[in-house]
Coordinates of C-alpha atoms and ligand atoms in Angstrom, one line a residue:
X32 CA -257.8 -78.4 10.2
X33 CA -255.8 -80.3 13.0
X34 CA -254.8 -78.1 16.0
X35 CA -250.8 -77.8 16.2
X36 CA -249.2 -79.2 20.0
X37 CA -249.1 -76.6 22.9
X38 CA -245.5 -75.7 22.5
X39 CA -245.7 -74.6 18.6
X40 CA -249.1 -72.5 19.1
X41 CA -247.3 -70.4 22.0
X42 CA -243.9 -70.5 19.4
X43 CA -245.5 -70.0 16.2
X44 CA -248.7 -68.0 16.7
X45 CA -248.5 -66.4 20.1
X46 CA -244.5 -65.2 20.3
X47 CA -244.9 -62.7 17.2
X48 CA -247.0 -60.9 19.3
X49 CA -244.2 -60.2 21.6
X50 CA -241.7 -59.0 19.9
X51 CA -242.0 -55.6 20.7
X52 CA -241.9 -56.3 24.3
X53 CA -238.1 -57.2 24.8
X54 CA -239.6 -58.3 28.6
X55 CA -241.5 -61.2 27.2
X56 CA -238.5 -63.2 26.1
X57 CA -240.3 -64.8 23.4
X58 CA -242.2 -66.3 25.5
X59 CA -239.6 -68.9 26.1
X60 CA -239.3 -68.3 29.4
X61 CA -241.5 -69.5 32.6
X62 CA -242.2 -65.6 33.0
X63 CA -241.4 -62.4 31.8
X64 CA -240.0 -59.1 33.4
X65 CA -241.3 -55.9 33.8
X66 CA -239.5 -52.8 34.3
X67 CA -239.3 -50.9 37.4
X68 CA -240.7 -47.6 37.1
X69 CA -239.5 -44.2 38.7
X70 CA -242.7 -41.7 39.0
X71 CA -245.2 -43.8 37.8
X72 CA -246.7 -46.8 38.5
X73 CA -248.5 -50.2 37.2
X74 CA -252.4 -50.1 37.1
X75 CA -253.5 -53.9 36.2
X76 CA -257.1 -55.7 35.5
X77 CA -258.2 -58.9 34.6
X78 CA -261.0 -59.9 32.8
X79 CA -262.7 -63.5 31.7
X80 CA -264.8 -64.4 28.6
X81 CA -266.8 -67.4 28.7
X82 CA -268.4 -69.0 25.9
X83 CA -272.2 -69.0 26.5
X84 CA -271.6 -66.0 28.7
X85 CA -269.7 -63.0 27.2
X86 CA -270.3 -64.6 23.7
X87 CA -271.5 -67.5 21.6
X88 CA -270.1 -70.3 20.5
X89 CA -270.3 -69.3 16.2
X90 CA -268.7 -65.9 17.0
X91 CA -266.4 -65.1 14.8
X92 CA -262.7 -65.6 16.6
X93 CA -261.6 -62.1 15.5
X94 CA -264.8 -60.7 17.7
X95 CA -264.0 -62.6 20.3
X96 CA -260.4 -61.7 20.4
X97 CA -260.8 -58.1 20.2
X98 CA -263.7 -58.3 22.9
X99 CA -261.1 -59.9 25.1
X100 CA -258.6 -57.2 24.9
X101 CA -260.7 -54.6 24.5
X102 CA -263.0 -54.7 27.8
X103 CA -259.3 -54.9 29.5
X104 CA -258.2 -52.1 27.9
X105 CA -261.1 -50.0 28.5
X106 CA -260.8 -51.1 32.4
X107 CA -257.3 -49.2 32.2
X108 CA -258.9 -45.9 30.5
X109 CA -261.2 -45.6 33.1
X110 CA -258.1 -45.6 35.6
X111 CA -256.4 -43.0 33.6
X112 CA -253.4 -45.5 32.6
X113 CA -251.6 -46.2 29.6
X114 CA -252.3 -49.6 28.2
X115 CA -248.6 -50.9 27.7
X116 CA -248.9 -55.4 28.2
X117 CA -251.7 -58.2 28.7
X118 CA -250.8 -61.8 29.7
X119 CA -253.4 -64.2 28.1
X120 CA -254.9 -67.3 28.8
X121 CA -256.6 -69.6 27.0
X122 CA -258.6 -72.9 27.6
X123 CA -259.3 -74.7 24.1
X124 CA -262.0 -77.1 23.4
X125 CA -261.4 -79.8 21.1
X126 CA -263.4 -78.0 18.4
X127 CA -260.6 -75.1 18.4
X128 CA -258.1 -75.8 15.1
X129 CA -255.1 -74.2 14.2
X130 CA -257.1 -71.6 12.1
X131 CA -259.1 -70.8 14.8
X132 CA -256.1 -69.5 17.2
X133 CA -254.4 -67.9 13.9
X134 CA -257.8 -65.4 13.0
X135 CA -257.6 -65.1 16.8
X136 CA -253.9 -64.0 17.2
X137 CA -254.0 -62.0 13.8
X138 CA -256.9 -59.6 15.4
X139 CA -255.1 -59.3 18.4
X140 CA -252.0 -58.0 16.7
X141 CA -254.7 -55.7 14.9
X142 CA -255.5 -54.4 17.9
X143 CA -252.4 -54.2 19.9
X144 CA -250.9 -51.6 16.9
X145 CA -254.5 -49.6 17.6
X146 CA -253.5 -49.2 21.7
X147 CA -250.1 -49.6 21.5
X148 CA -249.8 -52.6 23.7
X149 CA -247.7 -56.4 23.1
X150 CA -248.6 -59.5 24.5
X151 CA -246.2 -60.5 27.4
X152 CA -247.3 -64.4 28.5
X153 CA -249.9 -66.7 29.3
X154 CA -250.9 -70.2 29.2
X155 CA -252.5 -72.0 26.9
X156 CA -254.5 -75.3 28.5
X157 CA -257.1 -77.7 26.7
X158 CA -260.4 -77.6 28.4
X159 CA -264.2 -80.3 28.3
X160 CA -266.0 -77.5 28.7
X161 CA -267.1 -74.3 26.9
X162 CA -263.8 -71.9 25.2
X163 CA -262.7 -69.7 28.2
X164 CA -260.1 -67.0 28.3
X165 CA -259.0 -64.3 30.1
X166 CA -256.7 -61.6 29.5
X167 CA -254.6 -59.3 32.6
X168 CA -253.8 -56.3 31.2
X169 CA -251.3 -53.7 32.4
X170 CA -250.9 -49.7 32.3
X171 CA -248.7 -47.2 33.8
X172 CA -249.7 -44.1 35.6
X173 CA -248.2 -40.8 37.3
X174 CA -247.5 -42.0 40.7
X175 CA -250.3 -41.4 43.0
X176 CA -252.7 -40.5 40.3
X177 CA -254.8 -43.2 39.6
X178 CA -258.4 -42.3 39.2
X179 CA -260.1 -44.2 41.2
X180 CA -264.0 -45.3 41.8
X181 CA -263.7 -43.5 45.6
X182 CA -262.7 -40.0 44.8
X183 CA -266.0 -38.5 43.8
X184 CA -267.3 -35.3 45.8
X185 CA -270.1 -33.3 46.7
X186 CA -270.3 -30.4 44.2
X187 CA -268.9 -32.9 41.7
X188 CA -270.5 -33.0 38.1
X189 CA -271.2 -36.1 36.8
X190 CA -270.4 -37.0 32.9
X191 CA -270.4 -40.2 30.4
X192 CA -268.7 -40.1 26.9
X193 CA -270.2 -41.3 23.8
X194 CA -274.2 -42.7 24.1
X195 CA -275.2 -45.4 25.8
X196 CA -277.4 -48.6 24.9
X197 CA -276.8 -49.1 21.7
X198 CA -274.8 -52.1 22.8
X199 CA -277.8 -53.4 24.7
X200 CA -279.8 -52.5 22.0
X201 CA -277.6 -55.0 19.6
X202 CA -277.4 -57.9 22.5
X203 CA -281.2 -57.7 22.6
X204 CA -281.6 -57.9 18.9
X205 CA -279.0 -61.3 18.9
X206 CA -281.2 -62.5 21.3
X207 CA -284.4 -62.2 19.1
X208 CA -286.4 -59.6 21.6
X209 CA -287.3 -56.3 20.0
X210 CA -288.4 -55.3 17.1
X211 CA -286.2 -54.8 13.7
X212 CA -284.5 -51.3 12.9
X213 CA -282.8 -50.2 10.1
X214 CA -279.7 -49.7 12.0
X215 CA -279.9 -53.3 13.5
X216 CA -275.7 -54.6 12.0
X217 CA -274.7 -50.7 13.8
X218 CA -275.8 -52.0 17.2
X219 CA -275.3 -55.5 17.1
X220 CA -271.6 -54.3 16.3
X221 CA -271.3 -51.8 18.7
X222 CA -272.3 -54.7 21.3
X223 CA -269.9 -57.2 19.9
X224 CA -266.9 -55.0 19.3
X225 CA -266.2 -52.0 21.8
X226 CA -264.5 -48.7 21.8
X227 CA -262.1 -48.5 25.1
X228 CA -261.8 -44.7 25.8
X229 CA -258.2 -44.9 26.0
X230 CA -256.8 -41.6 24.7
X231 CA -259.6 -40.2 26.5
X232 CA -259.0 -41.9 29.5
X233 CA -255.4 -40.8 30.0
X234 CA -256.0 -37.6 29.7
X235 CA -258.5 -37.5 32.4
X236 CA -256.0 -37.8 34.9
X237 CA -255.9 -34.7 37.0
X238 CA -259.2 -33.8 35.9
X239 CA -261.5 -36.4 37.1
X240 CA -262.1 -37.0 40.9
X241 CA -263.6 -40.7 39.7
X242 CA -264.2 -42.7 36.8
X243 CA -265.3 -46.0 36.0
X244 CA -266.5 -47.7 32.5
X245 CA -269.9 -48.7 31.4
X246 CA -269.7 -52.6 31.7
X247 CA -272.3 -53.7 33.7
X248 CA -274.5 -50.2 32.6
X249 CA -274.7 -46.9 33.5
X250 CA -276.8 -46.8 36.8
X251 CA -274.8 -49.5 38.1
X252 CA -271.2 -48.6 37.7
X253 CA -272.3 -45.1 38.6
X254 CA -273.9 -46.4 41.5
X255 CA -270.4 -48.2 42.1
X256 CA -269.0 -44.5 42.7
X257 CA -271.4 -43.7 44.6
X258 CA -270.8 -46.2 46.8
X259 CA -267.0 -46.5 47.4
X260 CA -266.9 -42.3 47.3
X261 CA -269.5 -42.6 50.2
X262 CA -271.7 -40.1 48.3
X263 CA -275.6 -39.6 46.1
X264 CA -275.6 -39.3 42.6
X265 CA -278.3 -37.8 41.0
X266 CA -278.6 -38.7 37.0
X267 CA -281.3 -36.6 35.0
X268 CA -283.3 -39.2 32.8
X269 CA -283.2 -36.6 29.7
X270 CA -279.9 -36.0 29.6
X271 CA -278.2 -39.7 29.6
X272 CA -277.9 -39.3 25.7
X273 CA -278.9 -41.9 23.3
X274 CA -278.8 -42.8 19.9
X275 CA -281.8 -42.2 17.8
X276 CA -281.5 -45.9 16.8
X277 CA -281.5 -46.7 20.5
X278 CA -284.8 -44.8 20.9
X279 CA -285.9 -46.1 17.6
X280 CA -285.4 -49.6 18.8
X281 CA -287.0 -49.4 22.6
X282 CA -289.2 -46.4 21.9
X283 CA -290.7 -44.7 25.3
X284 CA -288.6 -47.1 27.4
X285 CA -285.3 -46.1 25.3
X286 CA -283.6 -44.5 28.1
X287 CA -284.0 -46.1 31.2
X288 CA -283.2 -49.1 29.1
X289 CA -280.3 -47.5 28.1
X290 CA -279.1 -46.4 31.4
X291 CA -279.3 -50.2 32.9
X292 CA -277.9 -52.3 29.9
X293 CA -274.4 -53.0 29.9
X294 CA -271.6 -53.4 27.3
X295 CA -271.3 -49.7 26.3
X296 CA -267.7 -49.7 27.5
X297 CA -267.9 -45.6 27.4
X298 CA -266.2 -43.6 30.8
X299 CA -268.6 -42.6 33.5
X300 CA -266.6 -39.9 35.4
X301 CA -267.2 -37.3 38.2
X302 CA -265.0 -33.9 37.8
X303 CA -265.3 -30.4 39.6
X304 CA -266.6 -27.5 37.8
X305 CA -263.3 -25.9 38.1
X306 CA -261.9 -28.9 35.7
X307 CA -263.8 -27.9 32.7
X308 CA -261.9 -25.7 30.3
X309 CA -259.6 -28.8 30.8
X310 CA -262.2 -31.8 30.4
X311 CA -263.6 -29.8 27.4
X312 CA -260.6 -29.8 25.7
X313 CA -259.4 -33.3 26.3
X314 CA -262.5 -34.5 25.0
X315 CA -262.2 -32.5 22.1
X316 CA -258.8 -33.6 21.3
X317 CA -259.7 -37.0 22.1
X318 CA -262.5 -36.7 19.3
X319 CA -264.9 -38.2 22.2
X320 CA -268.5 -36.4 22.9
X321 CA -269.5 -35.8 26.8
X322 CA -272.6 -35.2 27.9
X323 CA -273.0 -33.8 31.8
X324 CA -275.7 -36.0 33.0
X325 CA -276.3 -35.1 37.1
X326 CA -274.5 -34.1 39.4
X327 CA -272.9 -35.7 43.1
X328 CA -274.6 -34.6 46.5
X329 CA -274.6 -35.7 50.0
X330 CA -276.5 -39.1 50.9
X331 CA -275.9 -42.2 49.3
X332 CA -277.2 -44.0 46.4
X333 CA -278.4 -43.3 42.7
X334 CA -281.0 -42.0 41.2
X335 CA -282.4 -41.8 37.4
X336 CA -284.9 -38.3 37.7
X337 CA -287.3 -37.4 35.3
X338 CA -288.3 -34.0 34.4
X339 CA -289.8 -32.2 37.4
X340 CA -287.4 -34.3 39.4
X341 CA -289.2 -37.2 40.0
X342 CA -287.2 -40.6 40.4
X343 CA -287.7 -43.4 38.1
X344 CA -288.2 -46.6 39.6
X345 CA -285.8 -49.2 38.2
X346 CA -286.2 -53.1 38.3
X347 CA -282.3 -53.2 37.9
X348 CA -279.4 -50.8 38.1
X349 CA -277.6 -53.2 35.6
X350 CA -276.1 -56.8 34.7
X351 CA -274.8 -58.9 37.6
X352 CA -273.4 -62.3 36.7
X353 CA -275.2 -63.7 40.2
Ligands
ADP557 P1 -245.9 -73.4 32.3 O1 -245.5 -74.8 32.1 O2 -245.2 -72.7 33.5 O3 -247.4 -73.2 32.3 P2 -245.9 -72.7 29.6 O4 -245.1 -73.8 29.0 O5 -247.4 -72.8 29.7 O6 -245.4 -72.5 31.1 O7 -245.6 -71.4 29.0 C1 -244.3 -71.1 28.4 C2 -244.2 -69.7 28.0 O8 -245.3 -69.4 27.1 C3 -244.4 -68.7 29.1 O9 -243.6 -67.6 28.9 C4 -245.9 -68.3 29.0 O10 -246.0 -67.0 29.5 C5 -246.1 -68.3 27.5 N1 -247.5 -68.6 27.1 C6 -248.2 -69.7 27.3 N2 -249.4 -69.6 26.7 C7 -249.5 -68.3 26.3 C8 -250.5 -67.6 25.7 N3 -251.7 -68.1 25.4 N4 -250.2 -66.3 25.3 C9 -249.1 -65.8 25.6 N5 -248.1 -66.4 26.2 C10 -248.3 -67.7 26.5
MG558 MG1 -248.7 -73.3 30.9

């Protein structure tokens, strides 16, 4: 199938997603408008996707749509915002048709009845190279109330929703390393479509003292914390949970594997022990499992202890693209 000019892909296949946001204009305008807000404010991220990079060329356009908006979205939970617009842009190779961006714009308007949020504007540009695009996304906040990566404390305990590596687990297994589990479609999907804490996230506000989201893995965007709270995080090795697939798949290496993979796009948080009737019951209306992994002293840095309290050595906290 042919791919329609620039001006009727934004008209025909992109403005239906912005209906809902009266701001967008259609997207007939050279930009939208926001509102002003009294008592709460914007939170906003940006994240790219690169063919070759965040995923491969033959993945399906509804992954890679969701993906997109997704990783944005789960950016915002760990924030504590509400997801509410994204702007999205989009460089095509030739091999992109019409049907392409329509399974592509059909998942997004999937996903964007899930988290409540509506497309707001973009640009749309052709492109030699590999299919690129990138997606801002914006959430409001109480006023002041952001959680932030700098706000952990001594004292603090330190906690991650969900499990983690299963999504490593299922980027390993596309690759070919590893052997083959039973549950091998289970993580290869949790890698290629993720869960953004959102509810979760929102109602950590208040609660948390600092919070980011498992991108690049555990260690490392703990370590993040660490770092901007000026503080030591201490992680104990058996209680990071993973899946019995995980541990199935990496056997005796499972969980420091685990803890350094990335893609697992579950909250990483830090709250005081005087927060927990509250962060118990969020999570449990949130219908999101926590696990209390370590806990925040002074010093700096991270480390993954073993039983008896001896730290693991790591070759990597986590991915870096360079
Ligand atoms: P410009 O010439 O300034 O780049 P465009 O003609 O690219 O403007 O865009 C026209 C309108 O369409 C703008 O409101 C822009 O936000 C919107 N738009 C363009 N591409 C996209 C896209 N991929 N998704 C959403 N909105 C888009
Ligand atoms: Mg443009």
């Amino acid at each position: 199938m042919a791919r329609s000019g620039e001006f009727s892909v934004i008209r025909n296949i992109f403005a239906p997603l912005a209906v809902r946001a009266p701001g967008a204009l259609a997207l007939r305008d050279d930009a939208a408008l926001l509102p002003a807000l009294t008592g709460r404010e914007w939170a906003v991220t940006k994240d790219a996707l690169v063919e070759g990079v965040h995923f491969l060329k033959n993945d399906p356009a509804d992954l890679i749509a969701r993906k997109s908006l997704r990783v944005n979205l789960s950016d915002l939970a760990a924030k504590g915002a509400k997801p509410e617009f994204y702007l999205l842009a989009l460089s095509l190779p030739a091999w992109i048709d019409d049907a392409w961006i329509q399974t592509f714009a059909s998942c997004l308007a999937a996903d964007q009845d899930i988290f409540g949020v509506a497309l707001i504007g973009g640009d749309t540009t052709a492109t030699p190279g590999p299919l690129t695009l990138s997606i801002t996304a914006l959430g409001t906040v109480a006023e002041g109330k952001m959680i932030r990566r700098d706000g952990a404390r001594e004292g603090d305990i330190v906690f991650v929703t969900g499990s983690v590596g299963e999504a490593g687990a299922g980027l390993a297994l596309l690759k070919g390393e590893g052997r083959a589990v039973p549950e091998r479609d289970v993580l290869i999907a949790r890698y290629r479509l993720p869960e953004p804490r959102v509810v979760l996230g929102a109602r950590l506000v208040g609660l948390a003292h600092a919070c980011a989201d498992v991108s690049d893995g555990l260690i490392a965007d703990l370590g993040h914390i660490a770092d901007a709270s000026g503080v030591r995080m201490e992680i104990d090795a058996a209680r990071v949970p993973v899946s019995p697939a995980v541990k199935a798949f990496w056997g005796a290496d499972a969980i420091v594997r685990a803890a350094t993979s990335g893609d697992d796009y579950e909250l990483a948080f830090t709250a005081p022990q005087s927060a927990r009737a509250g962060r118990d019951s969020a999570a449990r209306e949130a219908g999101v499992a926590l696990s209390e992994i370590g806990r925040v002293t002074s010093g700096s840095g991270i480390v993954l202890l073993a039983e008896g309290s001896q730290p693991i050595p790591l070759a990597s906290w986590g991915f870096r693209h360079f």
